[in-house]
mmCIF file of C-alpha atoms and ligand atoms in Angstrom:
data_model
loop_
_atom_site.group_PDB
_atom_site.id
_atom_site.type_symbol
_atom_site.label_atom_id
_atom_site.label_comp_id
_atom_site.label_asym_id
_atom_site.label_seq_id
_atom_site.Cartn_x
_atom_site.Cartn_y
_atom_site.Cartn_z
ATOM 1 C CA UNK A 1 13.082 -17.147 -2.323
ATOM 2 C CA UNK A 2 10.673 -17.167 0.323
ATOM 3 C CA UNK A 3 8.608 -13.855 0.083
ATOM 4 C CA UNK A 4 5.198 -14.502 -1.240
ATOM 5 C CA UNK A 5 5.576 -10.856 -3.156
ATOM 6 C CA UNK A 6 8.902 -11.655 -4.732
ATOM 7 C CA UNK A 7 8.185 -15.107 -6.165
ATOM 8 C CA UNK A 8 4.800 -13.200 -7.909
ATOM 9 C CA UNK A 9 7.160 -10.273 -9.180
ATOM 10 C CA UNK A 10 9.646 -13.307 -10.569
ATOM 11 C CA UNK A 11 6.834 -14.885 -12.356
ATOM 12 C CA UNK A 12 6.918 -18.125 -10.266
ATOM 13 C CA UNK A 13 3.641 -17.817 -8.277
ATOM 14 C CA UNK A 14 1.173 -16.904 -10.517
ATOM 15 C CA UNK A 15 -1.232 -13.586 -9.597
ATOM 16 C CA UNK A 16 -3.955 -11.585 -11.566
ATOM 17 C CA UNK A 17 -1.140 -9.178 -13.112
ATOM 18 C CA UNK A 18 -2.761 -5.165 -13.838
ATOM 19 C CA UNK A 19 0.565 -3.810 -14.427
ATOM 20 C CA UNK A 20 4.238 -4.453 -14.913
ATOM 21 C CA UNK A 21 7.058 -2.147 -15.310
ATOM 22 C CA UNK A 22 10.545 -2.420 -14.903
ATOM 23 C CA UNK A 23 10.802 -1.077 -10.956
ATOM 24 C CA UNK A 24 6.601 -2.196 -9.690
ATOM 25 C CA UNK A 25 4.058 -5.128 -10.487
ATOM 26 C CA UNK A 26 0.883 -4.379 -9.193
ATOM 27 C CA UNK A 27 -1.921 -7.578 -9.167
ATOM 28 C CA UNK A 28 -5.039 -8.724 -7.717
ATOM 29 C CA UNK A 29 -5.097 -8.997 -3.630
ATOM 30 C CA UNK A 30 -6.250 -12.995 -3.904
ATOM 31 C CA UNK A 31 -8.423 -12.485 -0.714
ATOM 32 C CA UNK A 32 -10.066 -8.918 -1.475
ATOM 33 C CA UNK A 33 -11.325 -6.738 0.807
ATOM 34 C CA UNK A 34 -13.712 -5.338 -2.231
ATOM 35 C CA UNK A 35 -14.185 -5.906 -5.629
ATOM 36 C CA UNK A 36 -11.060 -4.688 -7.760
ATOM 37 C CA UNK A 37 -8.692 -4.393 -4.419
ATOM 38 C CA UNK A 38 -5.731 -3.919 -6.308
ATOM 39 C CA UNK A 39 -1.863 -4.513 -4.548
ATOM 40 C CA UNK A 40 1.244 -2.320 -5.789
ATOM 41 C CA UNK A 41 4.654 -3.473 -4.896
ATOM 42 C CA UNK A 42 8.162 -2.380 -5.845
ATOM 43 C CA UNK A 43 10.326 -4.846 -7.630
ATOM 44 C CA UNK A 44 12.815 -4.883 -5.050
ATOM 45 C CA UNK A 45 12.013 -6.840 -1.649
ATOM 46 C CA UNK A 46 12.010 -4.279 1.137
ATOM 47 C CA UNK A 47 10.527 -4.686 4.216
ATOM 48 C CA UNK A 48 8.524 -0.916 5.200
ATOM 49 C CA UNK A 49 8.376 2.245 3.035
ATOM 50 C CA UNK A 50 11.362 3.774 4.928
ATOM 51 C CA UNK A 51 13.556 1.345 3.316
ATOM 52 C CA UNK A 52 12.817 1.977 0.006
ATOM 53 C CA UNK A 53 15.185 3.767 -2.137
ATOM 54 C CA UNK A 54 14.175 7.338 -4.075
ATOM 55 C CA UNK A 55 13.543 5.841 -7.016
ATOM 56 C CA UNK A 56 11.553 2.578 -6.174
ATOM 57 C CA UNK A 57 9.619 5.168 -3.858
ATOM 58 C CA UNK A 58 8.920 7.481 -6.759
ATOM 59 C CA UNK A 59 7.790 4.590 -9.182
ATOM 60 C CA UNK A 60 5.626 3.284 -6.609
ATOM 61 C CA UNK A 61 4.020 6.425 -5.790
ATOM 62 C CA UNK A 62 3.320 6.997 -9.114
ATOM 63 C CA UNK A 63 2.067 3.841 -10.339
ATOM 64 C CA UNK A 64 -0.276 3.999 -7.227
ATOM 65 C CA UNK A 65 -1.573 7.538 -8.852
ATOM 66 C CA UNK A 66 -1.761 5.953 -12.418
ATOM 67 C CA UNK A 67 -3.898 2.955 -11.333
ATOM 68 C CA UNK A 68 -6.140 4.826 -9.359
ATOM 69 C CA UNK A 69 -8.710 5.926 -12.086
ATOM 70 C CA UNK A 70 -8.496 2.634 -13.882
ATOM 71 C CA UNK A 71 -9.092 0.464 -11.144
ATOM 72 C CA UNK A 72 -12.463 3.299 -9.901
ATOM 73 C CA UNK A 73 -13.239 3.035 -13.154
ATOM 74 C CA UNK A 74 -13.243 -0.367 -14.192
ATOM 75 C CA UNK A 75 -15.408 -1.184 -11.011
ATOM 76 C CA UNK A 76 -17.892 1.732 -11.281
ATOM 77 C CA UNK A 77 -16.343 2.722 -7.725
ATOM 78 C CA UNK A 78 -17.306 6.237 -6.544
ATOM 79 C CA UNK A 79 -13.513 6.092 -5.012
ATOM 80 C CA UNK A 80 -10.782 4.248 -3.507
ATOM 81 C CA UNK A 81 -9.094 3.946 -0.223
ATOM 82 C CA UNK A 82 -5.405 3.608 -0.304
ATOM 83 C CA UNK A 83 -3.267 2.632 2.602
ATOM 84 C CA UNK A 84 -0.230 0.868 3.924
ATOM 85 C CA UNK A 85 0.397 -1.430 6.600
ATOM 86 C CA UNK A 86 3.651 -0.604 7.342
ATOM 87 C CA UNK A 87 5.387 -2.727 9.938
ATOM 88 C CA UNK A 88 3.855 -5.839 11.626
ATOM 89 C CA UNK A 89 2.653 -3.854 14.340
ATOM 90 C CA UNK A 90 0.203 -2.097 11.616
ATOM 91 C CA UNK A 91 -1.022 -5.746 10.823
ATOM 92 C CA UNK A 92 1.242 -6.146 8.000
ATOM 93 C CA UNK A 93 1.608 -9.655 7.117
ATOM 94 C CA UNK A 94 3.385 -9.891 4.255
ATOM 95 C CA UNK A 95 6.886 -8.174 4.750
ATOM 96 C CA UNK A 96 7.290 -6.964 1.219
ATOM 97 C CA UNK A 97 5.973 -3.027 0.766
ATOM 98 C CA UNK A 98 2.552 -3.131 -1.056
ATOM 99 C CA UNK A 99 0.036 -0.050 -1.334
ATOM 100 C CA UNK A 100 -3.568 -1.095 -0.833
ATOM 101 C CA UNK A 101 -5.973 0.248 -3.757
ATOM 102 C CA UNK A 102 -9.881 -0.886 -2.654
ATOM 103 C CA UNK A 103 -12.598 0.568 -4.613
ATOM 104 C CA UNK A 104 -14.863 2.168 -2.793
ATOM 105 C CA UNK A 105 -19.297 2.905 -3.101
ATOM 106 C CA UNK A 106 -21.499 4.761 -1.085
ATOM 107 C CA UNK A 107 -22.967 2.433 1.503
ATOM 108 C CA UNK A 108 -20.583 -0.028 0.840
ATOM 109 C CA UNK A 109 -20.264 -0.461 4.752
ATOM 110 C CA UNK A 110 -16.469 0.259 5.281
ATOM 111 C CA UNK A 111 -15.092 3.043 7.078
ATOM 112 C CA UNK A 112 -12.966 5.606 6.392
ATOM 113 C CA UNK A 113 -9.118 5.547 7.947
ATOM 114 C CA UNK A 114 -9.932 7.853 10.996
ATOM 115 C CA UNK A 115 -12.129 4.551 11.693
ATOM 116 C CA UNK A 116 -9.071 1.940 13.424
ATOM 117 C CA UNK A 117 -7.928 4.283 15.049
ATOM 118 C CA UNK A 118 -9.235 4.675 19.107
ATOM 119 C CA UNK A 119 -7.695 8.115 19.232
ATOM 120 C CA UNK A 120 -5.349 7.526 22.110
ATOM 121 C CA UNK A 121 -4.442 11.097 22.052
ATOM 122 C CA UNK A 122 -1.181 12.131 25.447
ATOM 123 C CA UNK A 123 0.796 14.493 23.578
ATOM 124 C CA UNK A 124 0.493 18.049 22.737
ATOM 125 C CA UNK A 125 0.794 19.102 18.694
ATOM 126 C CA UNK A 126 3.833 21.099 19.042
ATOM 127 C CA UNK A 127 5.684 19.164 21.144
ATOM 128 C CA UNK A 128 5.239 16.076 18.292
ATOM 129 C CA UNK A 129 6.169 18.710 15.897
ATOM 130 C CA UNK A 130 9.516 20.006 16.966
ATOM 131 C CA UNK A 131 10.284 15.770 17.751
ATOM 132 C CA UNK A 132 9.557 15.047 14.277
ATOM 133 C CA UNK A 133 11.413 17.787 12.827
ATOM 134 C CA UNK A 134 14.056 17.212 15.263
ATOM 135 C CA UNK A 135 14.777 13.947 13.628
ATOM 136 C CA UNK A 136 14.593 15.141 9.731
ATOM 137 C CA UNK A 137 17.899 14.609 8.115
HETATM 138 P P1 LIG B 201 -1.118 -6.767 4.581
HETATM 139 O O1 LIG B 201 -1.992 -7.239 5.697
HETATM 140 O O2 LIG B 201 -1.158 -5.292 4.379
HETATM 141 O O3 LIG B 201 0.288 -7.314 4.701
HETATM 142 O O4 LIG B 201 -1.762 -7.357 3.254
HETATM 143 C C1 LIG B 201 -1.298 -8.497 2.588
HETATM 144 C C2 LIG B 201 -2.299 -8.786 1.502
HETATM 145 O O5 LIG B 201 -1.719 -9.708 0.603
HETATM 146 C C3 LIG B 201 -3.598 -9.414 2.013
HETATM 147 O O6 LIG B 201 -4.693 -8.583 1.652
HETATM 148 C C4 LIG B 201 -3.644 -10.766 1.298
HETATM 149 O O7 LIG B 201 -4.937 -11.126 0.907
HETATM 150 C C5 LIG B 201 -2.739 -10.533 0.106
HETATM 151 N N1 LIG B 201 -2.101 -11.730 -0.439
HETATM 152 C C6 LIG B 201 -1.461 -12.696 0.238
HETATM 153 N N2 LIG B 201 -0.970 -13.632 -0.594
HETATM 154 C C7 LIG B 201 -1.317 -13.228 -1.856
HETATM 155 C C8 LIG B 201 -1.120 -13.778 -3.149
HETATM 156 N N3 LIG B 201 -0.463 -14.927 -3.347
HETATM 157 N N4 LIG B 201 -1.623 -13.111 -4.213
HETATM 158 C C9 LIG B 201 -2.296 -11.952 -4.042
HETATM 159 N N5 LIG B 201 -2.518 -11.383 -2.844
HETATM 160 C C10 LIG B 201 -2.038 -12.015 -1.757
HETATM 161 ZN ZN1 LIG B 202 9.691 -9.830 -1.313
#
């Protein structure tokens, strides 16, 4: 087993475990980006959120929405940003699905998302609109 994700979930790489259920484990990032930055992955390796099945998509969701107090709380964090890189182009590195929890402060010198993104803006809103909905099974 090669992914870096699955070999913590299995027990064999050892990680600052928060929680552990039966479908997500959710640790300590070991490089944080902030105090507290917390990682939530599904049990099951899959590569980008797409992939995931319903219920490994609802568990993770919802453990993402269960930690988020605890881990704002435990820090004395005014908030959190949570975020995905989903896909290497996004910068993901680590080709297991994990949701980003980072406490957050005011002042703390990080942006918010609207931040990485240059705004690169050719398309008109409703033509993205019917394309997306065009393509909703
Ligand atoms: P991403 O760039 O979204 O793929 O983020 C991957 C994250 O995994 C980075 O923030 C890394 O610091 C973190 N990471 C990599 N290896 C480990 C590990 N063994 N234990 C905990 N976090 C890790
Ligand atoms: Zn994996």
């Amino acid at each position: 087993m090669s992914c870096i994700f699955c070999r913590i979930v299995a027990g064999e790489v050892p990680a600052e475990i928060v929680l552990r259920d039966s479908e997500v484990v959710a640790f300590l990032d070991v490089q944080p980006l902030a105090d507290g930055h917390v990682l939530v992955v599904p049990r099951a390796h899959v590569a980008q959120l797409e992939d995931l099945e319903p219920r490994a998509a609802d568990a993770l969701f919802r453990t993402v929405v269960r930690l988020a107090r605890p881990v704002r709380e435990a820090l004395g964090a005014a908030g959190t940003t949570i975020g995905v890189n989903n896909g290497e182009a996004t910068g993901q590195t680590i080709a297991h699905v994990h949701v980003h929890i980072v406490p957050r402060w005011p002042g703390d010198g990080a942006g918010s998302i609207h931040t990485i993104f240059p705004r690169h803006i050719k398309r008109k809103l409703p033509e993205v609109g019917a394309a997306i909905r065009d393509r909703m099974t």
